[in-house]
Coordinates of C-alpha atoms in Angstrom, one line a residue:
X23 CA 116.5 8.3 51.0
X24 CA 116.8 9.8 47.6
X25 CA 114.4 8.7 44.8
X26 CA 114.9 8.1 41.2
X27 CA 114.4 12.2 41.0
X28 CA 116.6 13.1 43.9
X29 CA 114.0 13.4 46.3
X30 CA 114.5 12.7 49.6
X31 CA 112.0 11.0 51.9
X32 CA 112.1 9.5 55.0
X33 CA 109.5 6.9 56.2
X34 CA 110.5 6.8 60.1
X35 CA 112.3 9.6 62.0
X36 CA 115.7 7.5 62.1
X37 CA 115.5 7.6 58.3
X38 CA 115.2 11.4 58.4
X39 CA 118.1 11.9 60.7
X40 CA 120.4 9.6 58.3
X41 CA 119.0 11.9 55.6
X42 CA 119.4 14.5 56.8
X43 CA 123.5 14.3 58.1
X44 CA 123.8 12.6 54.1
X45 CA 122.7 15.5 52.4
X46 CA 124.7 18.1 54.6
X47 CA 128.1 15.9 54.5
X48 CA 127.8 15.5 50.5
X49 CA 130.8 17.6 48.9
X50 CA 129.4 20.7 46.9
X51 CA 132.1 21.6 44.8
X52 CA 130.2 23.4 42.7
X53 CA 126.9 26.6 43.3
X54 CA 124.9 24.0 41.4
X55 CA 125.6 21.0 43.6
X56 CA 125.7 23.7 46.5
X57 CA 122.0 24.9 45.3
X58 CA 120.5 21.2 44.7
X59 CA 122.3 21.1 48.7
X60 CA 120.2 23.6 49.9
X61 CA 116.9 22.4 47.9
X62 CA 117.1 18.7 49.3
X63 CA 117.5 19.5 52.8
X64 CA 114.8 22.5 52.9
X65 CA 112.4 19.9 51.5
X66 CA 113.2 17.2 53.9
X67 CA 113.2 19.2 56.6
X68 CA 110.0 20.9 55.5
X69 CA 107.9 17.7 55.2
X70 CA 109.2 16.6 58.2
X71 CA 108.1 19.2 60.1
X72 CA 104.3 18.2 60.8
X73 CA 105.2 14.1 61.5
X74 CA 108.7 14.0 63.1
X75 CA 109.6 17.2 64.3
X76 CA 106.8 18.6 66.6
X77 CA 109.1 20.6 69.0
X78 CA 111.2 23.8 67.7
X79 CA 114.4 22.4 69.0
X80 CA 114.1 19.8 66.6
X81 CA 113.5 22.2 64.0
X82 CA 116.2 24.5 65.4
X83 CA 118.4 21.3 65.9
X84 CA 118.5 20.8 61.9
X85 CA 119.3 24.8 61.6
X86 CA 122.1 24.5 63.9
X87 CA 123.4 21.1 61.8
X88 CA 123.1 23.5 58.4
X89 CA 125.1 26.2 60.3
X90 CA 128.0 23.5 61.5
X91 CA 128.3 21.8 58.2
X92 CA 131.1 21.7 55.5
X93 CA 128.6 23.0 53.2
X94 CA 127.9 26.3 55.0
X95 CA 131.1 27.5 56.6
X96 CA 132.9 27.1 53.4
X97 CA 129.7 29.2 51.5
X98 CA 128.2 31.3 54.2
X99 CA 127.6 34.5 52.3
X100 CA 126.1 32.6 49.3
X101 CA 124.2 30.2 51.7
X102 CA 122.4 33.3 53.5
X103 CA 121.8 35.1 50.1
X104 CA 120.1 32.2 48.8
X105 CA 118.1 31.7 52.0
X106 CA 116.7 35.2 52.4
X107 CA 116.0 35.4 48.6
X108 CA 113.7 31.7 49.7
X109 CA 112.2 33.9 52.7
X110 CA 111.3 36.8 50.0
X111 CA 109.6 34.8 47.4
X112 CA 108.2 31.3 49.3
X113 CA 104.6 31.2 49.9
X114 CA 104.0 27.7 51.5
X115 CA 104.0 27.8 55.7
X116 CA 105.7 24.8 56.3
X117 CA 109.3 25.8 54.1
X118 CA 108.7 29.3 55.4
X119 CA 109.0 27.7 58.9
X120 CA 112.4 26.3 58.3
X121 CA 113.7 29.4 56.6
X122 CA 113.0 31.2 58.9
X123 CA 113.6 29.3 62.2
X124 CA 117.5 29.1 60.3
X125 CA 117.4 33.0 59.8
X126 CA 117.1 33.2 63.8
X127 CA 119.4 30.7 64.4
X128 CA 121.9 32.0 62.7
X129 CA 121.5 35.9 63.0
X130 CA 122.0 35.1 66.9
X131 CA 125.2 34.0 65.8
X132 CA 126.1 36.2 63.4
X133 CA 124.3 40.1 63.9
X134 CA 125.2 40.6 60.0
X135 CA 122.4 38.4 58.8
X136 CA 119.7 40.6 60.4
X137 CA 121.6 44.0 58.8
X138 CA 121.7 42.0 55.3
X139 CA 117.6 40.6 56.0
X140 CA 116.8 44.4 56.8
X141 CA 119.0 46.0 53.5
X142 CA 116.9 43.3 51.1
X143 CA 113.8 44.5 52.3
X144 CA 112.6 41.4 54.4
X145 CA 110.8 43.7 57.1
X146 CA 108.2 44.1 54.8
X147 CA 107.6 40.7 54.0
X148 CA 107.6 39.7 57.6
X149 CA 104.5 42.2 58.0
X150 CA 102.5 40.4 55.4
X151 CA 103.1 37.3 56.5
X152 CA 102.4 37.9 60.2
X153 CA 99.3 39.2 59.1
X154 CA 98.7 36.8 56.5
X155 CA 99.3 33.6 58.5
X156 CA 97.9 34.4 62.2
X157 CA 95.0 31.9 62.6
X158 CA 96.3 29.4 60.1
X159 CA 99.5 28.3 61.3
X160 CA 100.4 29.1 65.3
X161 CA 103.6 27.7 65.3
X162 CA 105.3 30.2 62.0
X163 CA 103.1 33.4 63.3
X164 CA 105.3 33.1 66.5
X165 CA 108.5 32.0 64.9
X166 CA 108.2 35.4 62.8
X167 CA 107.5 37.8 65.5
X168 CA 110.2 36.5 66.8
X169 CA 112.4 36.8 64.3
X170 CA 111.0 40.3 63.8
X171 CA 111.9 41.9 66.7
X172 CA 115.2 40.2 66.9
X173 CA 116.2 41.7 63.6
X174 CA 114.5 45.4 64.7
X175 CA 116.7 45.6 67.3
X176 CA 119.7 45.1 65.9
X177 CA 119.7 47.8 62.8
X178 CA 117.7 51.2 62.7
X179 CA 114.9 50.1 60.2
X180 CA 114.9 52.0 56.9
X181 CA 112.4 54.8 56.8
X182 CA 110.6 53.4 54.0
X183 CA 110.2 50.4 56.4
X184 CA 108.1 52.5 59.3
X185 CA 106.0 54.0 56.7
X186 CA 104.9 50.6 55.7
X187 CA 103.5 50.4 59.3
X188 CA 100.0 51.1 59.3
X189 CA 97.2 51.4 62.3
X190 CA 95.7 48.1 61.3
X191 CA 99.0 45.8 61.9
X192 CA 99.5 47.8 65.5
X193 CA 95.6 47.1 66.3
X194 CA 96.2 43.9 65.3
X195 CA 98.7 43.3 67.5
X196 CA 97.1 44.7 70.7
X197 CA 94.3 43.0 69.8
X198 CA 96.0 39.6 69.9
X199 CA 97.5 40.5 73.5
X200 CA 93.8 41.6 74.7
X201 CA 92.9 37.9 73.5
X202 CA 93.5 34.2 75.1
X203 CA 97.3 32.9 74.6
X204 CA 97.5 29.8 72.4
X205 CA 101.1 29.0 73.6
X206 CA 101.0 27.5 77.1
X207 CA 104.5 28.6 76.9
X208 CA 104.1 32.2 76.3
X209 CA 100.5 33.1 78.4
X210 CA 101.6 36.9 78.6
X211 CA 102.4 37.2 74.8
X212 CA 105.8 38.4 75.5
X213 CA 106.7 37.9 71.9
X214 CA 104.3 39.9 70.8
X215 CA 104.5 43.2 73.6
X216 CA 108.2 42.8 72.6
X217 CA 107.3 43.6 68.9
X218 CA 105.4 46.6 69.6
X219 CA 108.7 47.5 72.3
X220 CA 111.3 47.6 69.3
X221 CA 108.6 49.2 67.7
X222 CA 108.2 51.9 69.8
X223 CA 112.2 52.2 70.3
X224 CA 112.3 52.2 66.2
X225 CA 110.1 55.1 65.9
X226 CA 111.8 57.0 69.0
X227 CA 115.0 56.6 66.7
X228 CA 113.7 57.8 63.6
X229 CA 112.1 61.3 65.5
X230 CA 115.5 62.0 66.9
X231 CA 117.1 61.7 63.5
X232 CA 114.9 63.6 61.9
X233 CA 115.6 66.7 64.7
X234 CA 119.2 66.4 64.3
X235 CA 120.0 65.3 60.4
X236 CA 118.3 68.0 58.2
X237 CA 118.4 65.6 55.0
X238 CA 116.3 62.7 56.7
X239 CA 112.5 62.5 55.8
X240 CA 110.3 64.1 57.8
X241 CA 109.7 61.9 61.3
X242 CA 106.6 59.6 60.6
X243 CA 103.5 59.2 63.4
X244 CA 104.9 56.8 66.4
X245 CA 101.4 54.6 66.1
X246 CA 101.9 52.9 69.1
X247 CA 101.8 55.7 71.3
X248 CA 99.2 57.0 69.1
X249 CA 96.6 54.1 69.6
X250 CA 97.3 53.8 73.1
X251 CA 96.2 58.0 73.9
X252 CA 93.4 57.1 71.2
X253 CA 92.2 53.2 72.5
X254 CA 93.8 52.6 75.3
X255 CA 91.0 51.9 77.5
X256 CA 90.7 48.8 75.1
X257 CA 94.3 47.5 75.7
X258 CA 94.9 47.8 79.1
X259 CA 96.0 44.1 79.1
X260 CA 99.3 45.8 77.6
X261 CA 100.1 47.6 80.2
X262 CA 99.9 44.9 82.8
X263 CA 101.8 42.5 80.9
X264 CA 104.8 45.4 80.4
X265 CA 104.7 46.0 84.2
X266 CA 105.1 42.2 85.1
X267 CA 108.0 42.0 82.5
X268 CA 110.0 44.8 83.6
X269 CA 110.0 43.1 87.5
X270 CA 111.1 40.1 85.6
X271 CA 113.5 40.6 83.5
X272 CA 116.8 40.5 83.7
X273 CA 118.7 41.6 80.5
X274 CA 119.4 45.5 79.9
X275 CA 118.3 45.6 76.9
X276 CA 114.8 44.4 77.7
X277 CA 114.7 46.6 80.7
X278 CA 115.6 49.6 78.5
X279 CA 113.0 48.7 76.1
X280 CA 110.2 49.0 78.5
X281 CA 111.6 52.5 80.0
X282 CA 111.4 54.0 76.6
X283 CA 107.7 53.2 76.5
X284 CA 107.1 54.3 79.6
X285 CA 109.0 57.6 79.7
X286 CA 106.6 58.5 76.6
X287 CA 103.5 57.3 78.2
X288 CA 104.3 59.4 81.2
X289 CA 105.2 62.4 79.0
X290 CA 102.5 62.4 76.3
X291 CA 99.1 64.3 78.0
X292 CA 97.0 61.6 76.3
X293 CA 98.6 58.6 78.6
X294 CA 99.0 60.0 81.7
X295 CA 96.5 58.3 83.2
X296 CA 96.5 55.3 80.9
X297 CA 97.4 52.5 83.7
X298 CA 95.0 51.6 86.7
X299 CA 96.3 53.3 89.8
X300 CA 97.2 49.9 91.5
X301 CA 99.8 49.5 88.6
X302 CA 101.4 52.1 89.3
X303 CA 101.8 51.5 92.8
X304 CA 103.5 48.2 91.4
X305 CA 105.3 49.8 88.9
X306 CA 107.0 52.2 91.6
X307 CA 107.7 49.3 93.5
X308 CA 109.8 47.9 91.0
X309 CA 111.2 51.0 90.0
X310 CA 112.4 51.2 94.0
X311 CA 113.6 47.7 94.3
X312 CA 115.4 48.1 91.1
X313 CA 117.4 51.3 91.7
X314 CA 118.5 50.3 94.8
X315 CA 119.8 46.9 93.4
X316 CA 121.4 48.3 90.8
X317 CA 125.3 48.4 91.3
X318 CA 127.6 51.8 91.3
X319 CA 128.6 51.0 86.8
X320 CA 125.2 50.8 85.7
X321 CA 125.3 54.5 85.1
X322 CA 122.8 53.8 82.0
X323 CA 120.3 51.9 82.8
X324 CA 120.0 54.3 87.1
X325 CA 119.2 57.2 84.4
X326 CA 116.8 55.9 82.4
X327 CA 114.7 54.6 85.2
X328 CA 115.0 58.1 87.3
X329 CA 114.3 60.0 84.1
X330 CA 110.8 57.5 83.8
X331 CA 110.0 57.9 87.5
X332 CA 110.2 61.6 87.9
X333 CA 107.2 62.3 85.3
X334 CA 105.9 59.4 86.8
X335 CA 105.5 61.3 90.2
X336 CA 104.6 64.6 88.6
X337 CA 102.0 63.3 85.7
X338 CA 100.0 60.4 86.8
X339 CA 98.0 59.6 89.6
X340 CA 100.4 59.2 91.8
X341 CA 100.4 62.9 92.2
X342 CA 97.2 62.9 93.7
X343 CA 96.3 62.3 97.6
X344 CA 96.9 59.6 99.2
X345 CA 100.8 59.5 97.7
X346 CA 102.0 56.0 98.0
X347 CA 105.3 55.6 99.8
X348 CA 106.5 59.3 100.0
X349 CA 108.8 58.1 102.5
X350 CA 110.5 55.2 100.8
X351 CA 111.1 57.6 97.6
X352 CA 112.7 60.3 100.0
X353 CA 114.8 57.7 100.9
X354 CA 115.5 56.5 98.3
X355 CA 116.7 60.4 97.0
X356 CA 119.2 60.3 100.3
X357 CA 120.3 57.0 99.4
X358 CA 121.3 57.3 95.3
X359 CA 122.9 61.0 96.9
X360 CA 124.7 59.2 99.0
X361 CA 123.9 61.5 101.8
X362 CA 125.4 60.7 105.5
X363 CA 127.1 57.1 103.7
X364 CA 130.9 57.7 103.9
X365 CA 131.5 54.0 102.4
X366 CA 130.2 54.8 98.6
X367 CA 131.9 57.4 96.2
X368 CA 129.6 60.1 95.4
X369 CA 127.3 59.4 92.4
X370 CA 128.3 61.8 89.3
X371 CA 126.4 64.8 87.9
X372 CA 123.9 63.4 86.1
X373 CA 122.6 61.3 88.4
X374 CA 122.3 63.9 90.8
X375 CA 120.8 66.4 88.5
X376 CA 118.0 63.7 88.1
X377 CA 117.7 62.9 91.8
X378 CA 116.9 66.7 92.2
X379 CA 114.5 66.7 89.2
X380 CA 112.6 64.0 91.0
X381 CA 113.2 65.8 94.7
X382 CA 111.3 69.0 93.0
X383 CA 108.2 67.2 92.3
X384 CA 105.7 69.4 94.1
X385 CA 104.4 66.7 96.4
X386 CA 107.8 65.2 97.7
X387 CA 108.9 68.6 98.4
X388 CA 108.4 69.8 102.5
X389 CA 107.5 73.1 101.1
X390 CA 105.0 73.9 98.2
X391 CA 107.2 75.6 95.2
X392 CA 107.2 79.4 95.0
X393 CA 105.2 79.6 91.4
X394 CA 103.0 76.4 91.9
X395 CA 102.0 76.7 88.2
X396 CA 105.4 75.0 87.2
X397 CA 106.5 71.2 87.4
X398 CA 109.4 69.3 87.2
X399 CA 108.3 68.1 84.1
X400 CA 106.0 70.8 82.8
X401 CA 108.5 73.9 83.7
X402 CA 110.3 71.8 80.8
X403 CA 110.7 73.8 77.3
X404 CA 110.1 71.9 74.6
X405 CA 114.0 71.9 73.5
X406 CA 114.6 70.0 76.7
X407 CA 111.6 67.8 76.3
X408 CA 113.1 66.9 73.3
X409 CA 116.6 66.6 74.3
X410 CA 115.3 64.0 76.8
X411 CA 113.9 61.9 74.3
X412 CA 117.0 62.4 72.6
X413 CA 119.1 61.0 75.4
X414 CA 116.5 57.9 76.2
X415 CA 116.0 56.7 72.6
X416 CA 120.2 56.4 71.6
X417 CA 120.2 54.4 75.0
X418 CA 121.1 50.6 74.1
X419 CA 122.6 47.6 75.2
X420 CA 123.9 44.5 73.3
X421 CA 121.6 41.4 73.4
X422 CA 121.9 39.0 75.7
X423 CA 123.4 41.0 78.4
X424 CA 122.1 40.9 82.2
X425 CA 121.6 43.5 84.7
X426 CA 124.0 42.9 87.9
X427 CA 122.7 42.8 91.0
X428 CA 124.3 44.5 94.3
X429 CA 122.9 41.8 96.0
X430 CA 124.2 39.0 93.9
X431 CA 127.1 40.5 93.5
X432 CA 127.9 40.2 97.2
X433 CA 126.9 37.2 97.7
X434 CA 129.2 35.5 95.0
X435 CA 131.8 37.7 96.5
X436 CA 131.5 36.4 99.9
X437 CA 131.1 32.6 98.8
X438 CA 134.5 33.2 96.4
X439 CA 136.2 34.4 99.1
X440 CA 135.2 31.3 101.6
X441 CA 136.1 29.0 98.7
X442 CA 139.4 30.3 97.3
X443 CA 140.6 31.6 100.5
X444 CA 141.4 34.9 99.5
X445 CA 140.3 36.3 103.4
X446 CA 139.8 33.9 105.4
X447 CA 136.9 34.4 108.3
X448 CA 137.7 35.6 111.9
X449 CA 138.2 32.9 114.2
X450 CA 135.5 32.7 117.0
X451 CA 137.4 34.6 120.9
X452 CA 139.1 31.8 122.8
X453 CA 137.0 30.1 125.4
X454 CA 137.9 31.1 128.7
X455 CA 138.1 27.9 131.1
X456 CA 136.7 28.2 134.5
X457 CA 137.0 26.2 138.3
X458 CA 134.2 23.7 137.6
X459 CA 131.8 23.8 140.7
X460 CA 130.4 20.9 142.5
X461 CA 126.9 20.2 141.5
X462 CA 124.0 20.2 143.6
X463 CA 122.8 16.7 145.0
X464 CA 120.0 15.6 142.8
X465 CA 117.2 14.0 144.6
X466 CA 117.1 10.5 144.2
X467 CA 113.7 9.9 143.5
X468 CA 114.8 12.1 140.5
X469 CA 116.0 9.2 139.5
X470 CA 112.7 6.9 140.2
X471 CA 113.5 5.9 144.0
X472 CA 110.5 7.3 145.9
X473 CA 112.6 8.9 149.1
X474 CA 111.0 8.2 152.8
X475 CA 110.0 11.0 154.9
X476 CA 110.0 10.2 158.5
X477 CA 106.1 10.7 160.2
X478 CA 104.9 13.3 161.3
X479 CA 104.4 13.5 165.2
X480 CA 100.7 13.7 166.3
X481 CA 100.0 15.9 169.3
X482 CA 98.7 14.1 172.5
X483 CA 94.8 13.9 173.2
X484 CA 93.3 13.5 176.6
X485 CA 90.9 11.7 176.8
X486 CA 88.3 10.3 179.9
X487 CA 87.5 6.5 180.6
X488 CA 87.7 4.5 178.1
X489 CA 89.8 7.0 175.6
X490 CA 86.2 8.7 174.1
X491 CA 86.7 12.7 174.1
X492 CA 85.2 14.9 176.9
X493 CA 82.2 17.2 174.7
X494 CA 80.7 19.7 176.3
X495 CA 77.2 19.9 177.6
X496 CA 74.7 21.4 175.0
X497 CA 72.7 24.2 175.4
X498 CA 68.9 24.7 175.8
X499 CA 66.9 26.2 172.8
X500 CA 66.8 30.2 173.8
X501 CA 62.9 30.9 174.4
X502 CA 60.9 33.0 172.9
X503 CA 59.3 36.3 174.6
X504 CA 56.1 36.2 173.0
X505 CA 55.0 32.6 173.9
X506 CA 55.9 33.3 177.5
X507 CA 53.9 36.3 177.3
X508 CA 51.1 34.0 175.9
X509 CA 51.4 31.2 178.4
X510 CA 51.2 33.9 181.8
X511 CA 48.4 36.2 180.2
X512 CA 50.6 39.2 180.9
X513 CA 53.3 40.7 183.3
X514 CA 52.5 42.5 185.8
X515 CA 55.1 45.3 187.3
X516 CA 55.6 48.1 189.3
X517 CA 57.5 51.0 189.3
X518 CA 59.2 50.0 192.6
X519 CA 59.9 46.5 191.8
X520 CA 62.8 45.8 190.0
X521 CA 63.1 43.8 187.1
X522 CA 63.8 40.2 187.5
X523 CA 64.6 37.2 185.0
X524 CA 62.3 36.2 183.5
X525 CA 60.9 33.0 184.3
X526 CA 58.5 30.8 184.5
X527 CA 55.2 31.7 186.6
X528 CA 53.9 29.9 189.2
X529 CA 50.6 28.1 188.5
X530 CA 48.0 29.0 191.1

C-alpha cells in the first residue's frame, strides 16, 4: 500500500496484486497524476520482480493489465512516449526489465511502437545494454534480444543504426551461441541466432537500397557474413542450430529469414564450404520435404528455397562425388514442373525458370554442358547476381504467419467434409447373399467324446500241439577248410578221380 510519500509496497504477493489493480484503476485526469501513474506502478512492479514475480508471464501479466487499463487507452501515445524516453535514460536492470518486457508486449499489439522505438534511436541503446548487462542479469539480456529483433524486423533500421554495429557485438554474439545455454528453455539460443537473422536481412536491405536509390549512403560491410568467411571454423555451432530451425519452424517469416542467410553463404566464395558435409545432406533434406509440402499459393516462399538450393548444388560439396540423392532432386524437378500430372495447373514462369536453373547444374544434368567452364551460378553476371539478391532481400512476410502444409491441408479437408457432410463417403457394394451349404459333420470327439474304433482283425496262426509255433531246425556252423586240411595231413587226388565232398576222413 501507499506510504506517507506515496510509495507503494507490498509485503506478500496478494498485497501486490491489490496494489497493483489500485494504482492502474485511479482516475488520472490530469499528465501529472497520469505521470505519478506511471512512476508508482513501474516501481512496484520493479521491486517486485526479484520476490513475487519469478516467471515472465507474471511480469508480462502486469504489462498486459497496463495495456487494458483506463489509464492507457485513454493516453496511449503519451503512455508510450514516456515509456521509451524511461527505456532511453534508466540505468537500473530491474525497471529496465519492466520497460522493456511492456515495450514487447505492446509493440505485438501495436507494430507502431517498434517504428516510434526505432525513430527515437532506441536501437542503439539496446546494443549497449545487451552488451552491458550479459553476465549480470540472464533474465533482461534475453528479454532485450528479444525485443531487438522483434523491432528489426518490423522497420528498415536507420543507416546510422548499422554503422553503429561493430565486429565486437557480432563476435559477441556467436560467441554466446558457441557457449553453454543458461535458459533450459532456449538450449539452441534461438533468440540469439534470430538476432544475427534480422541482422543479416537488415544489411541485405540496406545493399539493395543503396544499388537502386543514388542519394542513400554508401552500403556499409554486412559483418555477419563477413565473420563467418573470416572465423567460421570457430562458429560452426551457428550453422547447426539454423539448420535444425528451418526443419522446425513453421512461420514464413522465420523460414524466409534463414533462406536469406543461406542464399549468401552459398553465393559468397568465402562460405562455400562453411557447413560440414553431413549438414548439408540434412539441409537438402529439408529443403526436399519442404518444397514438396508446400501448397500451389506459396509462390514466395517455393522461390526463395529453389533460388537457395540451386547454388547449393553448384557451390558446395554437394557438387562433389558421391552426390547425395540425385534421384530424389530429379524428381523432385518433374514433380514442381508438373510433368506427366494432368491433375495440377502448370506452375508459372518463374518457378520454372528456377527449376531449369537448378536442372543445369552440371552434375544433375545426363550430359556434361558444352563449355564446362560455366555454372548455373557462376555463368551469372554480376547484374544478375545482384538482381537476385535484390529479389531475396524485399522478400517478407508479416509476423506470426504460418506456412500451410499440402498435407495438413488435406487432411482438415477430408475430416471437414466427414463432419459437415458436405460429400458424404461411398457406401460399401451390397452384399450378395448366397444358398448356405450344409456343413461338414464334425467329429465328436472334437467335442471331447473319444469315438470307438472297432478292432482290428488279427490274421490266424497255426500252430502244433499245444499252440507253440513250428521253428525251423537250425543249421550247423559251416567248417572251415584249413582245419580239415589240418586234421587229415593233406588230400590226396588224382587226375582221374573226381572231386568229391568234402568230408571227413576215415581214421585208419
Amino acid at each position: 500500500m501507499a506510504d506517507v510519500q506515496g510509495t507503494w509496497t507490498a509485503e506478500n504477493e496478494q498485497q501486490f496484486w491489490a496494489a497493483l489493480n489500485q494504482i492502474l484503476s485511479a482516475p488520472c485526469d490530469s499528465y501529472e497524476l497520469l505521470d505519478n501513474a506511471l512512476r508508482s506502478w513501474l516501481d512496484l512492479v520493479s521491486k517486485a520482480r526479484d520476490e513475487y514475480l519469478d516467471d515472465e508471464d507474471e511480469i508480462a501479466n502486469c504489462s498486459e493489465q497496463l495495456i487494458h487499463s483506463p489509464l492507457f487507452s485513454a493516453n496511449k501515445d503519451y503512455v508510450r512516449t514516456q515509456i521509451i524516453y524511461s527505456l532511453l535514460q534508466e540505468d537500473e536492470y530491474a525497471p529496465l526489465h519492466v520497460i522493456a518486457n511492456f515495450l514487447l508486449s505492446d509493440g505485438r499489439a501495436e507494430e507502431e511502437t517498434f517504428r516510434q522505438m526505432i525513430k527515437e534511436g532506441c536501437f542503439v541503446r539496446l546494443l549497449e545494454l545487451i552488451k552491458g548487462c550479459g553476465g549480470k542479469d540472464s533474465r533482461l539480456h534475453r528479454l532485450l534480444l528479444q525485443l531487438m529483433y522483434e523491432m528489426s524486423r518490423i522497420e528498415r533500421l536507420r543507416d546510422e543504426d548499422l554503422m553503429q554495429i561493430d565486429d565486437g557485438f557480432v563476435t559477441y554474439l556467436f560467441q554466446l551461441i558457441e557457449a553453454l545455454a543458461d535458459d533450459a528453455n532456449d538450449p539452441y539460443h534461438y533468440s540469439v541466432i534470430r538476432v544475427l537473422l534480422v541482422l543479416n536481412e537488415q544489411y541485405m536491405v540496406a545493399a539493395t537500397s543503396a544499388a537502386t536509390e543514388p542519394s542513400s549512403i554508401s552500403p556499409t560491410t554486412n559483418r555477419v557474413i563477413k565473420l563467418l568467411g573470416v572465423h567460421g571454423d570457430s562458429y560452426r555451432t551457428f550453422g547447426e542450430n539454423i539448420i535444425l530451425l528451418l526443419n522446425r519452424e513453421t512461420e514464413t517469416s522465420q523460414q524466409l529469414l534463414i533462406l536469406k542467410l543461406l542464399y549468401l553463404l552459398f553465393t559468397t566464395s568465402a562460405t562455400y564450404e562453411y557447413f560440414y558435409t553431413n549438414d548439408l545432406h540434412v539441409l537438402l533434406d529439408v529443403i526436399i520435404r519442404n518444397l514438396l509440402d508446400l501448397p500451389s499459393e506459396m509462390d514466395i516462399l517455393r522461390h526463395t528455397y529453389l533460388r537457395v538450393l540451386a547454388p547449393l548444388l553448384a557451390h558446395t560439396q554437394l557438387s562433389k562425388p558421391p552426390h547425395y540423392k540425385r534421384g530424389q532432386i530429379l524428381s523432385l524437378i518433374d514433380i514442381l514442373r508438373g510433368t506427366g500430372n494432368a491433375h495440377f495447373m502448370p506452375p508459372e514462369p518463374t518457378t520454372i525458370r528456377l527449376l531449369d536453373r537448378v536442372a543445369s547444374t552440371p552434375w544433375l544434368a545426363e550430359e556434361e554442358p558444352e563449355n564446362p567452364s560455366l555454372s548455373p551460378i557462376g555463368s551469372l553476371s554480376l547484374s544478375q547476381t545482384g538482381s537476385a539478391v535484390s529479389v531475396i532481400a524485399k522478400v517478407s512476410e508479416k509476423p506470426g504467419v504460418k506456412t500451410p502444409s499440402r498435407k495438413s491441408d488435406m487432411a482438415a479437408q477430408a475430416k471437414g467434409k466427414s463432419e459437415h457432410g458436405g460429400s458424404p463417403p461411398r457406401p460399401p457394394p451390397p452384399r450378395t447373399l448366397r444358398a448356405q451349404k450344409s456343413l461338414p459333420e464334425v467329429p465328436r470327439h472334437k467335442h471331447g467324446v473319444p469315438v470307438v474304433h472297432p478292432p482290428v482283425p488279427v490274421p490266424h496262426l497255426h500252430v502244433n500241439g499245444a499252440g507253440q509255433k513250428k521253428m525251423p531246425p537250425k543249421l550247423p556252423p559251416p567248417r572251415r577248410r584249413a582245419k580239415i586240411i589240418a586234421a587229415v595231413g593233406a588230400e590226396v587226388r588224382t587226375p582221374s578221380e573226381t572231386p568229391s565232398p568234402i568230408g571227413p576222413a576215415p581214421v585208419s
